[in-house]
PDB file of C-alpha atoms in Angstrom:
ATOM      1  CA  MET A 250     -10.316-129.767 -95.488  1.00 50.00           C
ATOM      2  CA  SER A 251     -11.518-126.393 -94.267  1.00 51.00           C
ATOM      3  CA  ARG A 252     -11.001-125.439 -90.657  1.00 59.00           C
ATOM      4  CA  ARG A 253     -13.700-122.799 -90.548  1.00 59.00           C
ATOM      5  CA  ARG A 254     -14.915-122.108 -87.109  1.00 59.00           C
ATOM      6  CA  THR A 255     -18.538-121.539 -86.383  1.00 51.00           C
ATOM      7  CA  PRO A 256     -18.880-118.287 -84.467  1.00 51.00           C
ATOM      8  CA  VAL A 257     -19.876-118.819 -80.874  1.00 47.00           C
ATOM      9  CA  GLN A 258     -23.062-116.946 -80.115  1.00 50.00           C
ATOM     10  CA  ALA A 259     -23.366-115.290 -76.765  1.00 54.00           C
ATOM     11  CA  ALA A 260     -26.356-116.098 -74.615  1.00 58.00           C
ATOM     12  CA  PRO A 261     -29.209-113.627 -75.120  1.00 64.00           C
ATOM     13  CA  ARG A 262     -29.018-110.868 -72.566  1.00 88.00           C
ATOM     14  CA  CYS A 263     -31.040-108.155 -70.891  1.00 93.00           C
ATOM     15  CA  THR A 264     -30.997-104.700 -72.380  1.00 96.00           C
ATOM     16  CA  VAL A 265     -30.594-101.594 -70.228  1.00 97.00           C
ATOM     17  CA  THR A 266     -31.816 -98.480 -72.010  1.00 96.00           C
ATOM     18  CA  VAL A 267     -30.741 -95.157 -70.552  1.00 97.00           C
ATOM     19  CA  CYS A 268     -32.633 -92.066 -71.649  1.00 96.00           C
ATOM     20  CA  ARG A 269     -30.371 -89.204 -72.632  1.00 94.00           C
ATOM     21  CA  GLY A 270     -32.624 -86.770 -74.445  1.00 85.00           C
ATOM     22  CA  CYS A 271     -34.335 -83.478 -73.920  1.00 83.00           C
ATOM     23  CA  CYS A 272     -34.531 -83.770 -70.112  1.00 90.00           C
ATOM     24  CA  CYS A 273     -32.785 -86.937 -69.000  1.00 92.00           C
ATOM     25  CA  GLY A 274     -29.050 -86.573 -69.010  1.00 90.00           C
ATOM     26  CA  THR A 275     -29.103 -82.782 -69.222  1.00 90.00           C
ATOM     27  CA  ALA A 276     -28.764 -79.762 -66.961  1.00 90.00           C
ATOM     28  CA  LYS A 277     -32.575 -79.788 -66.638  1.00 91.00           C
ATOM     29  CA  VAL A 278     -31.954 -82.406 -63.936  1.00 91.00           C
ATOM     30  CA  PRO A 279     -29.380 -80.587 -61.778  1.00 92.00           C
ATOM     31  CA  GLY A 280     -26.961 -82.122 -59.323  1.00 92.00           C
ATOM     32  CA  VAL A 281     -26.484 -85.374 -61.255  1.00 92.00           C
ATOM     33  CA  ASP A 282     -23.324 -86.412 -63.070  1.00 94.00           C
ATOM     34  CA  HIS A 283     -25.164 -87.843 -66.067  1.00 94.00           C
ATOM     35  CA  ALA A 284     -22.028 -88.888 -67.931  1.00 94.00           C
ATOM     36  CA  ALA A 285     -20.746 -90.726 -64.850  1.00 96.00           C
ATOM     37  CA  GLN A 286     -24.093 -92.533 -64.453  1.00 96.00           C
ATOM     38  CA  LEU A 287     -23.965 -93.874 -68.008  1.00 96.00           C
ATOM     39  CA  ALA A 288     -20.255 -94.701 -67.745  1.00 97.00           C
ATOM     40  CA  TYR A 289     -20.889 -96.590 -64.490  1.00 97.00           C
ATOM     41  CA  LEU A 290     -23.650 -98.702 -66.050  1.00 97.00           C
ATOM     42  CA  LYS A 291     -21.492 -99.501 -69.071  1.00 97.00           C
ATOM     43  CA  ALA A 292     -18.505-100.377 -66.888  1.00 97.00           C
ATOM     44  CA  GLU A 293     -20.516-102.506 -64.457  1.00 96.00           C
ATOM     45  CA  LEU A 294     -22.831-104.204 -66.954  1.00 96.00           C
ATOM     46  CA  GLY A 295     -21.295-103.929 -70.409  1.00 91.00           C
ATOM     47  CA  SER A 296     -19.796-107.401 -70.262  1.00 93.00           C
ATOM     48  CA  VAL A 297     -23.057-109.093 -69.225  1.00 92.00           C
ATOM     49  CA  VAL A 298     -25.846-107.058 -70.852  1.00 95.00           C
ATOM     50  CA  GLN A 299     -26.379-104.515 -73.577  1.00 95.00           C
ATOM     51  CA  VAL A 300     -26.345-100.951 -72.224  1.00 97.00           C
ATOM     52  CA  ARG A 301     -27.521 -98.342 -74.674  1.00 95.00           C
ATOM     53  CA  ALA A 302     -28.298 -94.654 -74.530  1.00 96.00           C
ATOM     54  CA  VAL A 303     -31.241 -93.323 -76.516  1.00 95.00           C
ATOM     55  CA  ASN A 304     -32.291 -89.793 -77.344  1.00 93.00           C
ATOM     56  CA  CYS A 305     -35.671 -89.645 -75.589  1.00 90.00           C
ATOM     57  CA  LEU A 306     -38.140 -92.112 -74.082  1.00 91.00           C
ATOM     58  CA  ASP A 307     -40.828 -89.414 -73.794  1.00 89.00           C
ATOM     59  CA  ALA A 308     -41.234 -89.727 -70.038  1.00 91.00           C
ATOM     60  CA  CYS A 309     -39.609 -86.402 -69.200  1.00 91.00           C
ATOM     61  CA  GLU A 310     -41.500 -85.921 -65.946  1.00 92.00           C
ATOM     62  CA  GLN A 311     -39.617 -88.987 -64.631  1.00 95.00           C
ATOM     63  CA  ALA A 312     -36.091 -87.871 -65.657  1.00 95.00           C
ATOM     64  CA  ASN A 313     -33.668 -89.678 -65.470  1.00 96.00           C
ATOM     65  CA  VAL A 314     -35.318 -92.771 -66.936  1.00 96.00           C
ATOM     66  CA  ILE A 315     -33.805 -96.245 -67.250  1.00 97.00           C
ATOM     67  CA  VAL A 316     -35.655 -99.207 -68.772  1.00 96.00           C
ATOM     68  CA  VAL A 317     -34.532-102.770 -68.028  1.00 97.00           C
ATOM     69  CA  GLN A 318     -35.778-105.227 -70.634  1.00 96.00           C
ATOM     70  CA  PRO A 319     -35.641-108.929 -69.826  1.00 96.00           C
ATOM     71  CA  SER A 320     -33.556-111.448 -71.674  1.00 95.00           C
ATOM     72  CA  PRO A 321     -35.493-114.020 -73.724  1.00 95.00           C
ATOM     73  CA  GLU A 322     -35.085-116.425 -70.796  1.00 95.00           C
ATOM     74  CA  GLY A 323     -36.402-113.786 -68.393  1.00 96.00           C
ATOM     75  CA  ARG A 324     -39.357-113.017 -70.669  1.00 95.00           C
ATOM     76  CA  ALA A 325     -40.185-116.732 -70.875  1.00 96.00           C
ATOM     77  CA  ALA A 326     -40.201-116.758 -67.068  1.00 96.00           C
ATOM     78  CA  GLY A 327     -42.729-113.905 -66.999  1.00 97.00           C
ATOM     79  CA  GLY A 328     -40.399-110.908 -66.919  1.00 96.00           C
ATOM     80  CA  ARG A 329     -41.509-107.695 -68.606  1.00 95.00           C
ATOM     81  CA  PRO A 330     -39.705-104.398 -69.186  1.00 95.00           C
ATOM     82  CA  VAL A 331     -39.305-102.391 -65.996  1.00 97.00           C
ATOM     83  CA  TRP A 332     -39.392 -98.609 -66.264  1.00 96.00           C
ATOM     84  CA  LEU A 333     -37.475 -96.759 -63.558  1.00 98.00           C
ATOM     85  CA  GLY A 334     -37.786 -93.011 -63.154  1.00 97.00           C
ATOM     86  CA  LEU A 335     -36.132 -90.317 -61.082  1.00 97.00           C
ATOM     87  CA  VAL A 336     -32.915 -92.347 -61.118  1.00 97.00           C
ATOM     88  CA  ASN A 337     -30.793 -89.438 -59.946  1.00 96.00           C
ATOM     89  CA  ASP A 338     -28.780 -91.034 -57.159  1.00 95.00           C
ATOM     90  CA  PRO A 339     -25.648 -93.177 -57.545  1.00 96.00           C
ATOM     91  CA  ASP A 340     -26.944 -95.665 -54.949  1.00 97.00           C
ATOM     92  CA  VAL A 341     -30.070 -96.342 -57.024  1.00 97.00           C
ATOM     93  CA  THR A 342     -27.935 -96.798 -60.135  1.00 98.00           C
ATOM     94  CA  ALA A 343     -25.838 -99.325 -58.193  1.00 98.00           C
ATOM     95  CA  ASP A 344     -29.012-101.154 -57.065  1.00 98.00           C
ATOM     96  CA  ILE A 345     -30.141-101.409 -60.695  1.00 98.00           C
ATOM     97  CA  ALA A 346     -26.742-102.769 -61.741  1.00 98.00           C
ATOM     98  CA  GLU A 347     -26.777-105.371 -58.957  1.00 97.00           C
ATOM     99  CA  TRP A 348     -30.266-106.551 -59.954  1.00 97.00           C
ATOM    100  CA  VAL A 349     -29.378-106.783 -63.641  1.00 97.00           C
ATOM    101  CA  ARG A 350     -26.194-108.736 -62.861  1.00 96.00           C
ATOM    102  CA  SER A 351     -28.405-111.174 -60.917  1.00 95.00           C
ATOM    103  CA  GLY A 352     -30.554-111.791 -64.013  1.00 96.00           C
ATOM    104  CA  GLY A 353     -32.991-108.884 -64.215  1.00 97.00           C
ATOM    105  CA  PRO A 354     -36.734-109.098 -64.939  1.00 97.00           C
ATOM    106  CA  GLY A 355     -38.178-112.586 -64.674  1.00 97.00           C
ATOM    107  CA  LEU A 356     -35.011-114.145 -63.280  1.00 96.00           C
ATOM    108  CA  ALA A 357     -34.219-112.137 -60.147  1.00 96.00           C
ATOM    109  CA  ASP A 358     -36.290-110.095 -57.757  1.00 96.00           C
ATOM    110  CA  PRO A 359     -35.320-106.434 -57.782  1.00 96.00           C
ATOM    111  CA  PRO A 360     -34.217-104.792 -54.541  1.00 97.00           C
ATOM    112  CA  GLU A 361     -37.333-103.513 -52.750  1.00 97.00           C
ATOM    113  CA  ILE A 362     -36.084 -99.931 -52.953  1.00 97.00           C
ATOM    114  CA  LEU A 363     -36.601-100.002 -56.724  1.00 97.00           C
ATOM    115  CA  ASP A 364     -40.376-100.178 -56.127  1.00 97.00           C
ATOM    116  CA  LEU A 365     -40.119 -96.463 -55.321  1.00 97.00           C
ATOM    117  CA  TYR A 366     -38.710 -95.765 -58.791  1.00 98.00           C
ATOM    118  CA  THR A 367     -40.899 -98.036 -60.920  1.00 97.00           C
ATOM    119  CA  PHE A 368     -43.551 -96.429 -63.109  1.00 96.00           C
ATOM    120  CA  GLY A 369     -45.657 -97.326 -66.131  1.00 92.00           C
ATOM    121  CA  PRO A 370     -45.177 -95.374 -69.348  1.00 85.00           C
ATOM    122  CA  SER A 371     -48.153 -93.988 -71.222  1.00 77.00           C
ATOM    123  CA  ARG A 372     -49.908 -96.245 -73.720  1.00 74.00           C
ATOM    124  CA  ARG A 373     -48.685 -94.012 -76.527  1.00 70.00           C
ATOM    125  CA  VAL A 374     -45.065 -94.467 -75.472  1.00 67.00           C
ATOM    126  CA  ARG A 375     -45.536 -98.225 -75.052  1.00 65.00           C
ATOM    127  CA  ARG A 376     -46.999 -98.486 -78.565  1.00 64.00           C
ATOM    128  CA  VAL A 377     -44.047 -96.656 -80.081  1.00 61.00           C
ATOM    129  CA  LEU A 378     -41.526 -98.850 -78.262  1.00 61.00           C
ATOM    130  CA  GLU A 379     -43.297-102.095 -79.168  1.00 59.00           C
ATOM    131  CA  CYS A 380     -43.006-101.376 -82.905  1.00 52.00           C
TER     132      CYS A 380
END
């Protein structure tokens, strides 16, 4: 008799995408410890969501950009990706982490301060990301 174990699948999670391309995460945005920002998000959220860095989200005028995508459960509850720009302050990064730990889009209301950072990407950028 075989004692093979069926792998346990983790619950689907949010995804936090951190732009680290031509403007975000570079000296073009001075006074920000970009490496520390990404390390903080990975340390705070890595066990509960996927945190990934990408080369460029093509929203350079909003550098630094972070996109929080809902989990399947959050999407079913009406959550949609939330684009946050000008995330250049450790307190805002901490607010994002707190919201994501609470469930993120569709499952938890973001702190009101994040309304100041929310923006909509261009249709062209949305099309590319939806593919």
